mmCIF file of C-alpha atoms and ligand atoms in Angstrom:
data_model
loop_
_atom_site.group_PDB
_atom_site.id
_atom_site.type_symbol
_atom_site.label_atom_id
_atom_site.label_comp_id
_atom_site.label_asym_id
_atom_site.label_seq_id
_atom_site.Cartn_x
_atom_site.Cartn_y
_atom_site.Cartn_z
ATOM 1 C CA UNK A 975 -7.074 0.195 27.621
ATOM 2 C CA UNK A 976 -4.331 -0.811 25.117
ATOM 3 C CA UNK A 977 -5.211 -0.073 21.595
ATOM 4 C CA UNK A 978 -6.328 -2.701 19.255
ATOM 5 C CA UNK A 979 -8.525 -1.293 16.615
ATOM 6 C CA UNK A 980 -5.718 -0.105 14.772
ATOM 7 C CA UNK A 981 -6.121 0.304 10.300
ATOM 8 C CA UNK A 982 -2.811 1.317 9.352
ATOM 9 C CA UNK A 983 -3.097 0.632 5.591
ATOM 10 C CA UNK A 984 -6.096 2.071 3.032
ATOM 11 C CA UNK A 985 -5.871 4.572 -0.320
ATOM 12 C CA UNK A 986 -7.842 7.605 -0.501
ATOM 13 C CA UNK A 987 -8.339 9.490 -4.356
ATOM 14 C CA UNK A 988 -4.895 10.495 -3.344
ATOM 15 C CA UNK A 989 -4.011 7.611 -4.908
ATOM 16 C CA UNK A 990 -5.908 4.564 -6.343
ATOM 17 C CA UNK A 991 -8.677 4.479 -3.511
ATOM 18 C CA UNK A 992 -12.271 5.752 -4.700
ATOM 19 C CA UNK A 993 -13.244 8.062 -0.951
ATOM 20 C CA UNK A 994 -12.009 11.228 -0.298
ATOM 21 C CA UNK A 995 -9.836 11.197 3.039
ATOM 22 C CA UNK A 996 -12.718 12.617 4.963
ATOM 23 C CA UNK A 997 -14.921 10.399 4.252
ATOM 24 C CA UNK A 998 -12.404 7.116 5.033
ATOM 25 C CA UNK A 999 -11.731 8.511 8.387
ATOM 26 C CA UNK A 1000 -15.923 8.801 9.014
ATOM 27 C CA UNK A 1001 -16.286 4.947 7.410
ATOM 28 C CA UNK A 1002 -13.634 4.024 9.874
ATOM 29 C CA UNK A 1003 -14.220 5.785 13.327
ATOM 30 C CA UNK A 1004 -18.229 4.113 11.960
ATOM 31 C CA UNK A 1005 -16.245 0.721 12.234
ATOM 32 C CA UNK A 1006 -14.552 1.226 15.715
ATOM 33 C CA UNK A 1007 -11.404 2.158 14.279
ATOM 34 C CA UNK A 1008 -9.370 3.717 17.396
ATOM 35 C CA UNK A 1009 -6.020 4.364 15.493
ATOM 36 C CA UNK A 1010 -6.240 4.901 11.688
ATOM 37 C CA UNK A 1011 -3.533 5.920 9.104
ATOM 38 C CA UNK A 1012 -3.787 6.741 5.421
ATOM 39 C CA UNK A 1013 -1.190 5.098 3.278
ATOM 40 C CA UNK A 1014 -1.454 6.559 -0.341
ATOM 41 C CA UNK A 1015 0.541 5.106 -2.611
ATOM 42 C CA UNK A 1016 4.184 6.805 -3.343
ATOM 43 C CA UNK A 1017 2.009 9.791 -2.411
ATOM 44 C CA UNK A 1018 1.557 12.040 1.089
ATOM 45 C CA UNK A 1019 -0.103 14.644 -0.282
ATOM 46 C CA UNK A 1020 -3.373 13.514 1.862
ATOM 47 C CA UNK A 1021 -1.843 13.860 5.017
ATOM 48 C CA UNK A 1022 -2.910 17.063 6.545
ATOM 49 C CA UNK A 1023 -7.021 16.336 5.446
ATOM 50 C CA UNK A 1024 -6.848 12.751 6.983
ATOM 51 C CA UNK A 1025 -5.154 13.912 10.350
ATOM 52 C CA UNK A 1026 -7.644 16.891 10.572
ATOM 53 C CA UNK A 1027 -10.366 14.592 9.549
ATOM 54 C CA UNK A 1028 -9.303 11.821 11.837
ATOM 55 C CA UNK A 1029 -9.440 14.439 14.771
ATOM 56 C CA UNK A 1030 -13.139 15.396 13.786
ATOM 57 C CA UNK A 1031 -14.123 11.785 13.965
ATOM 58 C CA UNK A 1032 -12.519 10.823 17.321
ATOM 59 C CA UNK A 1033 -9.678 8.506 16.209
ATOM 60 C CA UNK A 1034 -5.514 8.493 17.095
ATOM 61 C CA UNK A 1035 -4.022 9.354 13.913
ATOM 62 C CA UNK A 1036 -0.434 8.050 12.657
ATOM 63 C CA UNK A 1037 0.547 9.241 9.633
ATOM 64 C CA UNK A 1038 1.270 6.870 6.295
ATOM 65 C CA UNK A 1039 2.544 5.880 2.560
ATOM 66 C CA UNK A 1040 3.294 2.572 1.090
ATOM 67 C CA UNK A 1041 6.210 2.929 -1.135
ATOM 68 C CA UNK A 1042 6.646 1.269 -4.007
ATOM 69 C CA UNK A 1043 10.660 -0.470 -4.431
ATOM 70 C CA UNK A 1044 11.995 -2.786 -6.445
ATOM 71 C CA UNK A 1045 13.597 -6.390 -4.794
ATOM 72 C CA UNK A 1046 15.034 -9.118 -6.054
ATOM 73 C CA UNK A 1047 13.231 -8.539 -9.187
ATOM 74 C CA UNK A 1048 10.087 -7.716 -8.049
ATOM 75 C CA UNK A 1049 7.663 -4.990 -7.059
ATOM 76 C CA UNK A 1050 7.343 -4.812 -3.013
ATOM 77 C CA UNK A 1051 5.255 -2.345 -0.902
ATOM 78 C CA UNK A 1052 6.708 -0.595 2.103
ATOM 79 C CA UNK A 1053 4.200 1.177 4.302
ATOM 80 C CA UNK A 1054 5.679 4.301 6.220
ATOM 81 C CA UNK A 1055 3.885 5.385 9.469
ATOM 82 C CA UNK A 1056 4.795 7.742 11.876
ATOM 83 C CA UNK A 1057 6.829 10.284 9.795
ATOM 84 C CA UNK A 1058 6.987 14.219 9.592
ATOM 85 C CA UNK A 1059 4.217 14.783 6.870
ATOM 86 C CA UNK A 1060 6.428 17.910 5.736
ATOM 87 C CA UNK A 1061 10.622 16.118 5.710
ATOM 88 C CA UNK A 1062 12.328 17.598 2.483
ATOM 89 C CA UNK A 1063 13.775 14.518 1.738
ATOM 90 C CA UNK A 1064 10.814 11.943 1.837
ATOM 91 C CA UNK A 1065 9.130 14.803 -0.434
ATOM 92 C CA UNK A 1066 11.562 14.574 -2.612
ATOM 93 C CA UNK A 1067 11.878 11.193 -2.979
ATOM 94 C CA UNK A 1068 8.457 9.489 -3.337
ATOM 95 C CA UNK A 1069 8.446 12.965 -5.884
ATOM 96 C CA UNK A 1070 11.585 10.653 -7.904
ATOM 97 C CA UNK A 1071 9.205 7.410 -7.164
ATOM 98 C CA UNK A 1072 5.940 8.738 -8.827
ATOM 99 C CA UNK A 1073 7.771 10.310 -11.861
ATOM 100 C CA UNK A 1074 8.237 7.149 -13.622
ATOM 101 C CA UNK A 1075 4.172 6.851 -13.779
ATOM 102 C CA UNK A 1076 3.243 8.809 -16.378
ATOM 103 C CA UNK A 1077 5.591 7.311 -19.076
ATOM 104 C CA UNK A 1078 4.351 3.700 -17.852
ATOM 105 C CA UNK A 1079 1.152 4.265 -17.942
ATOM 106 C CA UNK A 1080 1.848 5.568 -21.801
ATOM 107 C CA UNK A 1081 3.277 2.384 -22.873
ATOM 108 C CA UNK A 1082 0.592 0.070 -20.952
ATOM 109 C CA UNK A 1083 -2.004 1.783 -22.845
ATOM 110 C CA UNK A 1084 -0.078 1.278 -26.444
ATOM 111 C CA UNK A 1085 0.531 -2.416 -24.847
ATOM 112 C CA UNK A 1086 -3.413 -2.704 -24.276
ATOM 113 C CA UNK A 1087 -3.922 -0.685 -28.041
ATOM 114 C CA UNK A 1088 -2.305 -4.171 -29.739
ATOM 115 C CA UNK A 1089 -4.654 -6.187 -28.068
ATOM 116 C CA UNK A 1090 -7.809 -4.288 -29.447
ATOM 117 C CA UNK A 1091 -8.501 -1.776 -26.470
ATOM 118 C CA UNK A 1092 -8.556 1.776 -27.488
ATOM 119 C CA UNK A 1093 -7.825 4.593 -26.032
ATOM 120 C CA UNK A 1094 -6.878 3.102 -22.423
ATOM 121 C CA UNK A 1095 -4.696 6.028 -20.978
ATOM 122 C CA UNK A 1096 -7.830 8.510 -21.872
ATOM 123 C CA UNK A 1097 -9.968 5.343 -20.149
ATOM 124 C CA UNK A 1098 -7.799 5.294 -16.821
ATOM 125 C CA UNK A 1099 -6.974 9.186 -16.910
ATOM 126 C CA UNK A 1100 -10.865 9.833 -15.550
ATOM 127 C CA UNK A 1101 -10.469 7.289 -12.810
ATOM 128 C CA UNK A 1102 -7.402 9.794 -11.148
ATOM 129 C CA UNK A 1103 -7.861 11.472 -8.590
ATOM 130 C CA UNK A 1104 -4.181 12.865 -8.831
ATOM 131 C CA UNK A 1105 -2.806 13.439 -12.015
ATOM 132 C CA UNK A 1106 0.735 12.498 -10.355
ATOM 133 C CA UNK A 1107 -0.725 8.730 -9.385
ATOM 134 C CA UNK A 1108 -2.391 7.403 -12.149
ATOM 135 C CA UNK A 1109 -2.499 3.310 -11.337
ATOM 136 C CA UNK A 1110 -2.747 -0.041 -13.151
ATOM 137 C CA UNK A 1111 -6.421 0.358 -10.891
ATOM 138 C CA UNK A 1112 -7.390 3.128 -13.089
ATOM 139 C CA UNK A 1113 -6.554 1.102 -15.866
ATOM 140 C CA UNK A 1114 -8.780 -1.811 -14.335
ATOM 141 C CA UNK A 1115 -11.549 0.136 -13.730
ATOM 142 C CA UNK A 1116 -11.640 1.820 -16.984
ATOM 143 C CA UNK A 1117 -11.791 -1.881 -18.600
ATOM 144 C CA UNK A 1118 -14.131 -3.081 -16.197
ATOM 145 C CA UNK A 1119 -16.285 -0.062 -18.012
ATOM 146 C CA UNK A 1120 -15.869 -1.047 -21.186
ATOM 147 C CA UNK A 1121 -17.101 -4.391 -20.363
ATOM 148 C CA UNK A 1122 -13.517 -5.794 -21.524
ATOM 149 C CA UNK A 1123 -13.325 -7.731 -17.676
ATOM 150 C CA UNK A 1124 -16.398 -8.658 -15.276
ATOM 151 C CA UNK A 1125 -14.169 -7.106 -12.320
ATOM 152 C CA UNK A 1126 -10.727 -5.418 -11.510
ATOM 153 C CA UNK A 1127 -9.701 -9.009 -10.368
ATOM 154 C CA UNK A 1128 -10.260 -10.118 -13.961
ATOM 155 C CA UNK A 1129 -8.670 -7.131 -15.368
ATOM 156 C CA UNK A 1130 -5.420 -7.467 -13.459
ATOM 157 C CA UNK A 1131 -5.626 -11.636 -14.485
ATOM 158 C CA UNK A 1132 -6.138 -11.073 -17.734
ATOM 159 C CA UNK A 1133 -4.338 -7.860 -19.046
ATOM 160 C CA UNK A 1134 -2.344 -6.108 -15.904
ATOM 161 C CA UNK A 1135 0.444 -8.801 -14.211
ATOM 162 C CA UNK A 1136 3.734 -10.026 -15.707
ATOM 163 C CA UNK A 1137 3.777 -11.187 -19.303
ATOM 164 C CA UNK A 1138 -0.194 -9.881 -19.888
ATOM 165 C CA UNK A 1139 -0.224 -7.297 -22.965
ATOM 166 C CA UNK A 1140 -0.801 -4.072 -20.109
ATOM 167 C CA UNK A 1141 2.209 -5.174 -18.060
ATOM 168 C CA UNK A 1142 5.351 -2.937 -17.908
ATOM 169 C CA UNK A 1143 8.238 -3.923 -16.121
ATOM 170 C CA UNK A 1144 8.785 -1.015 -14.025
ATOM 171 C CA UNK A 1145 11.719 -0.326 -11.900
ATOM 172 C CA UNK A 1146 10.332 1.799 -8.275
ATOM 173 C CA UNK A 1147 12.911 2.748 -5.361
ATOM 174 C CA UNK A 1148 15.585 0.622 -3.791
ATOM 175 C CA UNK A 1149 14.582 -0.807 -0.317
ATOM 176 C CA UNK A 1150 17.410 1.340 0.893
ATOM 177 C CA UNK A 1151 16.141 4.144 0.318
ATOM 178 C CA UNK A 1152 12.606 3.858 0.703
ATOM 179 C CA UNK A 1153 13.282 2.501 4.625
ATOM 180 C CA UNK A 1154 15.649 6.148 5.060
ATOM 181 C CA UNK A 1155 13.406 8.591 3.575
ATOM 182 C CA UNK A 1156 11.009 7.072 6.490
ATOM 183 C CA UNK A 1157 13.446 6.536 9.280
ATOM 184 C CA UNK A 1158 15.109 9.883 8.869
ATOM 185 C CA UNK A 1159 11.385 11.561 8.835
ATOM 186 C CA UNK A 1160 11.091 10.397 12.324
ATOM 187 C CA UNK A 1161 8.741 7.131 10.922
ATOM 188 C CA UNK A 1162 8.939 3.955 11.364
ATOM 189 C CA UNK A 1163 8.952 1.577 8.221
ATOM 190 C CA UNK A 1164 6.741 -2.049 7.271
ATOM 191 C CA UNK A 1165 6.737 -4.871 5.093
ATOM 192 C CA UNK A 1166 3.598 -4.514 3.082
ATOM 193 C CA UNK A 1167 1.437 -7.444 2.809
ATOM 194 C CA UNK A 1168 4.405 -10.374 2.925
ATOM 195 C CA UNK A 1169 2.720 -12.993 1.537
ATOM 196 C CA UNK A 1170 1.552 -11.402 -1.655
ATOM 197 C CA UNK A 1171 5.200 -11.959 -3.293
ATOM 198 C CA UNK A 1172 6.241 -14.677 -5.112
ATOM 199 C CA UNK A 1173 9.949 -14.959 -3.796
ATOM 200 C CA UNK A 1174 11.835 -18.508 -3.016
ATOM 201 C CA UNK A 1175 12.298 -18.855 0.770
ATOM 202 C CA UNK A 1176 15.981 -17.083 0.579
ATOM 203 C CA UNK A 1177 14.611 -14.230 -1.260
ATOM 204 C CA UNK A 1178 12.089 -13.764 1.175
ATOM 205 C CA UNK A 1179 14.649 -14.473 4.298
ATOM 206 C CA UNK A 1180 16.695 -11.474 2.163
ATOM 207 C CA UNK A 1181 14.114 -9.059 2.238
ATOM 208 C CA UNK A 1182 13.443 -9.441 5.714
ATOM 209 C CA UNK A 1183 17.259 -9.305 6.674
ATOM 210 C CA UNK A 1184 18.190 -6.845 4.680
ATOM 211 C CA UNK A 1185 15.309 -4.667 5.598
ATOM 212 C CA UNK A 1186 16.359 -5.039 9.403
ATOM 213 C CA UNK A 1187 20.015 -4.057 7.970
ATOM 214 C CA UNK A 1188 18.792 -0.532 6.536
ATOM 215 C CA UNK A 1189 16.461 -0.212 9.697
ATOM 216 C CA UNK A 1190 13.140 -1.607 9.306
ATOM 217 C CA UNK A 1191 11.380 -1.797 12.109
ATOM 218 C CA UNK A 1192 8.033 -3.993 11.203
ATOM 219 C CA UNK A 1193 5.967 -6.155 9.136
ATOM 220 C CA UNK A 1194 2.207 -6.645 8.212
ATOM 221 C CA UNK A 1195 0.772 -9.361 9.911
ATOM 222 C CA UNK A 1196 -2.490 -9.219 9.446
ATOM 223 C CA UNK A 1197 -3.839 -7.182 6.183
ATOM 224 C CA UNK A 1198 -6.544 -8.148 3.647
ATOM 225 C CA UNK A 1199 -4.841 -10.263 1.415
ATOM 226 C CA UNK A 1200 -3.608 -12.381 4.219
ATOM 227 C CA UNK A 1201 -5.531 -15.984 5.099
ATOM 228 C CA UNK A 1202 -5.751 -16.412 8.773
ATOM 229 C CA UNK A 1203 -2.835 -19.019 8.253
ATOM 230 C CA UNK A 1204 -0.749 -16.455 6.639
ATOM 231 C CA UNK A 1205 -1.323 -14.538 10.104
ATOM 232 C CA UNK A 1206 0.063 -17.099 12.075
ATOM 233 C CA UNK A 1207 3.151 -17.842 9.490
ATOM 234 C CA UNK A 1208 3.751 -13.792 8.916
ATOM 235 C CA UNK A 1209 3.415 -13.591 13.015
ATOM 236 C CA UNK A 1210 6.443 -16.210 13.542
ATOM 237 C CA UNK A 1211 8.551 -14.393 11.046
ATOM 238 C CA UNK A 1212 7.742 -11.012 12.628
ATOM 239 C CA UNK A 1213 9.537 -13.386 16.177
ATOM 240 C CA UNK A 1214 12.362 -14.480 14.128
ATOM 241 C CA UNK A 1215 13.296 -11.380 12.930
ATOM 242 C CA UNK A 1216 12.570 -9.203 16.703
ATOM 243 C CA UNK A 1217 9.907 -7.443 14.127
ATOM 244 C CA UNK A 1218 6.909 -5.444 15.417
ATOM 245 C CA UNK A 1219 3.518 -6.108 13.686
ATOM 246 C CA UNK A 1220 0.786 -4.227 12.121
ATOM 247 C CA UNK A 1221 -2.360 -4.363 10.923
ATOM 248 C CA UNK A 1222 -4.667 -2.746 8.089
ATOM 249 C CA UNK A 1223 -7.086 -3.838 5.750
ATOM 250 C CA UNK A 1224 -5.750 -2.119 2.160
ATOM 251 C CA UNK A 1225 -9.049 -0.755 1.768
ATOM 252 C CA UNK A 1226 -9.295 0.825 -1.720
ATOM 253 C CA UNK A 1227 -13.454 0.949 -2.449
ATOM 254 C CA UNK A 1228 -16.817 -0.272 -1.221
ATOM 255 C CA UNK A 1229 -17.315 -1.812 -4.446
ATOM 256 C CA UNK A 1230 -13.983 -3.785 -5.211
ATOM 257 C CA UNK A 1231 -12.416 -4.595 -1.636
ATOM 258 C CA UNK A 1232 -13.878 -7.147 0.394
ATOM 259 C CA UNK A 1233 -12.188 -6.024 3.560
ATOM 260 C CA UNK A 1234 -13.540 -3.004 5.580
ATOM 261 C CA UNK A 1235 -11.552 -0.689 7.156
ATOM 262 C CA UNK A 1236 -10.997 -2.122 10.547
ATOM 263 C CA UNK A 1237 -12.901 -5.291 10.204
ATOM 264 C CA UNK A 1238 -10.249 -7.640 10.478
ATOM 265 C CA UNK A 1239 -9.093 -9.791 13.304
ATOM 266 C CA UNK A 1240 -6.964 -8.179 16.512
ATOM 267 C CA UNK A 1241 -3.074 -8.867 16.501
ATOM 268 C CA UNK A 1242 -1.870 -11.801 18.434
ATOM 269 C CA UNK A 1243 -1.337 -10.575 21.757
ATOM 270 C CA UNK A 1244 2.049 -12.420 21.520
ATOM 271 C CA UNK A 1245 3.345 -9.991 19.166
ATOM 272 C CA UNK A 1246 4.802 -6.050 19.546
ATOM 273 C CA UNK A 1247 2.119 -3.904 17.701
ATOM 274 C CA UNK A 1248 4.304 -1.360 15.535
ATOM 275 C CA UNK A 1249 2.332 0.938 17.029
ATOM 276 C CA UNK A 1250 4.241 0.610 20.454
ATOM 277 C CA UNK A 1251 7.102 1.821 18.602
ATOM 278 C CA UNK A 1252 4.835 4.786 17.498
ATOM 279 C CA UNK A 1253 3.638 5.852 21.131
ATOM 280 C CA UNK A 1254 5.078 9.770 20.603
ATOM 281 C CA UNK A 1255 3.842 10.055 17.149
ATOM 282 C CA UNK A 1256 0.526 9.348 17.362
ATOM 283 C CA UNK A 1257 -1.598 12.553 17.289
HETATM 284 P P1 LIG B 1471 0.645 -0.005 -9.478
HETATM 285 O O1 LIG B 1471 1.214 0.692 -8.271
HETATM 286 O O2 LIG B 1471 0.252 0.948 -10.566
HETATM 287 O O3 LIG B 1471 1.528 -1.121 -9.984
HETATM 288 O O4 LIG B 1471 -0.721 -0.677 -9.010
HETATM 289 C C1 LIG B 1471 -0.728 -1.559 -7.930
HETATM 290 C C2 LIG B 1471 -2.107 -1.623 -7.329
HETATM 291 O O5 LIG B 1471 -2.940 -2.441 -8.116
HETATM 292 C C3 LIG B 1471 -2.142 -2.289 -5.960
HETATM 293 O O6 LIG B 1471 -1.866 -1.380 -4.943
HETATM 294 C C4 LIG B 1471 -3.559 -2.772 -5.863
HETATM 295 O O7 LIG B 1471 -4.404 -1.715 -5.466
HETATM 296 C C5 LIG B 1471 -3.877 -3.115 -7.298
HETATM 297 N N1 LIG B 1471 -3.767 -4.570 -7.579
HETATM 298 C C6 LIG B 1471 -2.641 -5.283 -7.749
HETATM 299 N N2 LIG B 1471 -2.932 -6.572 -8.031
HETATM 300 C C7 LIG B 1471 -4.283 -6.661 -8.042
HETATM 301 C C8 LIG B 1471 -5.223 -7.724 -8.262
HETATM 302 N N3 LIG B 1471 -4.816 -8.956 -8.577
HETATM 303 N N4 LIG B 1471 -6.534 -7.430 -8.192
HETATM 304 C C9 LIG B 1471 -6.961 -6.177 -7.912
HETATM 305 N N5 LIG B 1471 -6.135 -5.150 -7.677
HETATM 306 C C10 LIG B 1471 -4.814 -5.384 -7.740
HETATM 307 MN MN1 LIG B 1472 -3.521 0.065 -4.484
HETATM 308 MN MN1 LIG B 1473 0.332 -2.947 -1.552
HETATM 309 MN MN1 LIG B 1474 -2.115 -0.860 -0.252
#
C-alpha cells in the first residue's frame, strides 16, 4: 500500500512547538501517521530524538527544517526533508540563519517596552526551549500571560506583524542558499505553506521559478493554514511548475493549533507526493 498518512511539517521545543520530539512522534503514530518528519525552525538539532523516537512508535521517518529566507521583501518558509542530519554545511548555515535571533528579539522587546509592556524578552525567554530559537511565539505566549492578548492570534494581530510596535524587519537567508544547503545534504527542498504570503501574482510566479532555477523540488499543498480551495489552487501550481507535493499540518501545540498532526485531508492522487522523490531516504 502506497503511503498517504504522511505529516511532513510540525515544531518540537526545538523550536517554537510546546512537545518534546518524543512525545510528537507518540501523538502522531496515535493519529495514523505512517510517515512523519520534524521540521524545527532554522534548527536540526532534534533530529536524532525524533528519528529514534519515530522508530519506537512504528512510523517511516524523513528527516526536516523549515528555513527561514528572505524574498522579494518578505519572510518565506522553506521546509527541508530528506537531508543528512549531520552535512557541515547545512550546520553551518541555519547556525548563520539563527544568529540574527537574539539581537531581534532584543529590539522587539524595547519595541513592545514603548508600548507599556515590560520586560518582554525576560517574558518570552521562559517560553524557549532552545536558547538559540527564541520566536515571535515566545513573545506571544508570554503576552497571552500577561493578559495583554486573549490568544497568540491576537498577539501576532495586534503587536507581532509588519508596522505593529513588536515587529522587526528582519533579513533571514537567500532562497539560494537555503534550497543548496538542502540539496547538497542529499534533501530535497519545499515551498512552505504558499498561500500564507502576500506577494502580487509575478512575485509569486518568481518564487516558484526561481526556486525550480536553484533546484527546488516541491511545494506544500495541503498544510494547516491552507482552505481546501487553496489545495486545489496550490495543487495546479505544483502541475505548472512539474512540482511534487507535500503535506503537514504545522502543528506547534494542543492548545494554540487547530490542526492535528496528521488530521488533514490525503493529497490529490493526481499529484507526485514529494515523498516519491524521498523513496531512499526514508528510514
Ligand atoms: P519568527 O520565525 O520568529 O518570525 O516566528 C514565526 C512563527 O510565528 C511562525 O512559524 C508561526 O509559528 C508563528 N506565527 C506567525 N504568524 C502567526 C499568527 N498570525 N498567529 C499565530 N502564530 C503565528
Ligand atoms: Mn512556528
Ligand atoms: Mn512556516
Ligand atoms: Mn511551520
Amino acid at each position: 500500500m502506497p503511503i498517504q498518512n504522511a505529516d511532513l511539517h510540525c515544531h518540537s521545543v526545538v523550536s517554537d512547538g510546546t512537545m518534546t520530539p518524543e512525545d510528537l512522534a507518540a501523538r502522531a503514530a496515535g493519529n495514523g501517521v505512517e510517515l512523519w518528519a520534524l521540521t524545527d525552525h532554522d534548527e536540526i538539532g532534534g533530529q536524532h530524538r525524533a528519528a529514534a523516537a519515530a522508530r519506537a512508535n512504528g512510523m517511516k521517518y524523513l528527516t526536516g527544517t523549515e528555513i527561514s529566507v528572505t524574498f522579494a521583501g518578505q519572510t518565506v518558509h522553506i521546509i527541508g526533508l530528506g537531508f543528512d542530519p549531520d552535512n557541515a554545511a547545512m550546520l553551518q548555515g541555519l547556525n548563520d540563519t539563527r544568529g540574527g535571533r537574539g539581537p531581534r528579539a532584543r529590539e522587539m522587546a524595547e519595541g513592545l517596552a514603548k508600548v507599556g509592556i515590560a520586560n518582554a524578552y525576560e517574558g518570552a525567554l521562559k517560553y524557549v526551549g532552545n536558547p538559540e530559537l527564541i520566536s515571535r511565539t515566545h513573545f506571544a505566549r508570554f503576552l497571552v500571560e500577561t493578559g495583554a492578548c486573549k490568544d497568540t492570534n491576537e498577539v501576532f494581530r495586534r503587536f507581532l506583524t509588519e508596522g505593529k510596535p513588536g515587529y522587526v524587519p528582519h533579513r533571514w537567508a537567500s532562497l539560494k542558499h537555503a534550497v543548496e544547503w538542502i540539496t547538497q545534504a542529499g534533501g530535497v527542498a519545499v515551498i512552505a505553506h504558499p498561500a500564507r504570503y502576500k506577494f502580487s501574482a509575478n512575485e509569486e510566479f518568481a518564487l516558484f521559478s526561481e526556486f525550480k532555477t536553484h533546484g527546488g523540488k516541491g511545494v506544500e499543498v495541503v498544510t494547516g493554514s491552507h482552505t481546501p480551495a487553496e489545495y486545489v489552487k496550490y495543487g495546479e501550481t505544483a502541475r505548472e511548475f512539474g512540482l511534487a507535493a507535500s503535506r503537514g499540518s504545522d502543528f506547534h501545540s494542543p492548545d494554540e493549533s487547530h490542526t492535528d498532526l496528521g488530521q488533514l485531508p490525503f493529497l490529490n492522487g493526481e499529484l507526485t507526493p514529494v515523498w516519491e522523490l524521498l523513496a531512499d531516504r526514508i528510514q
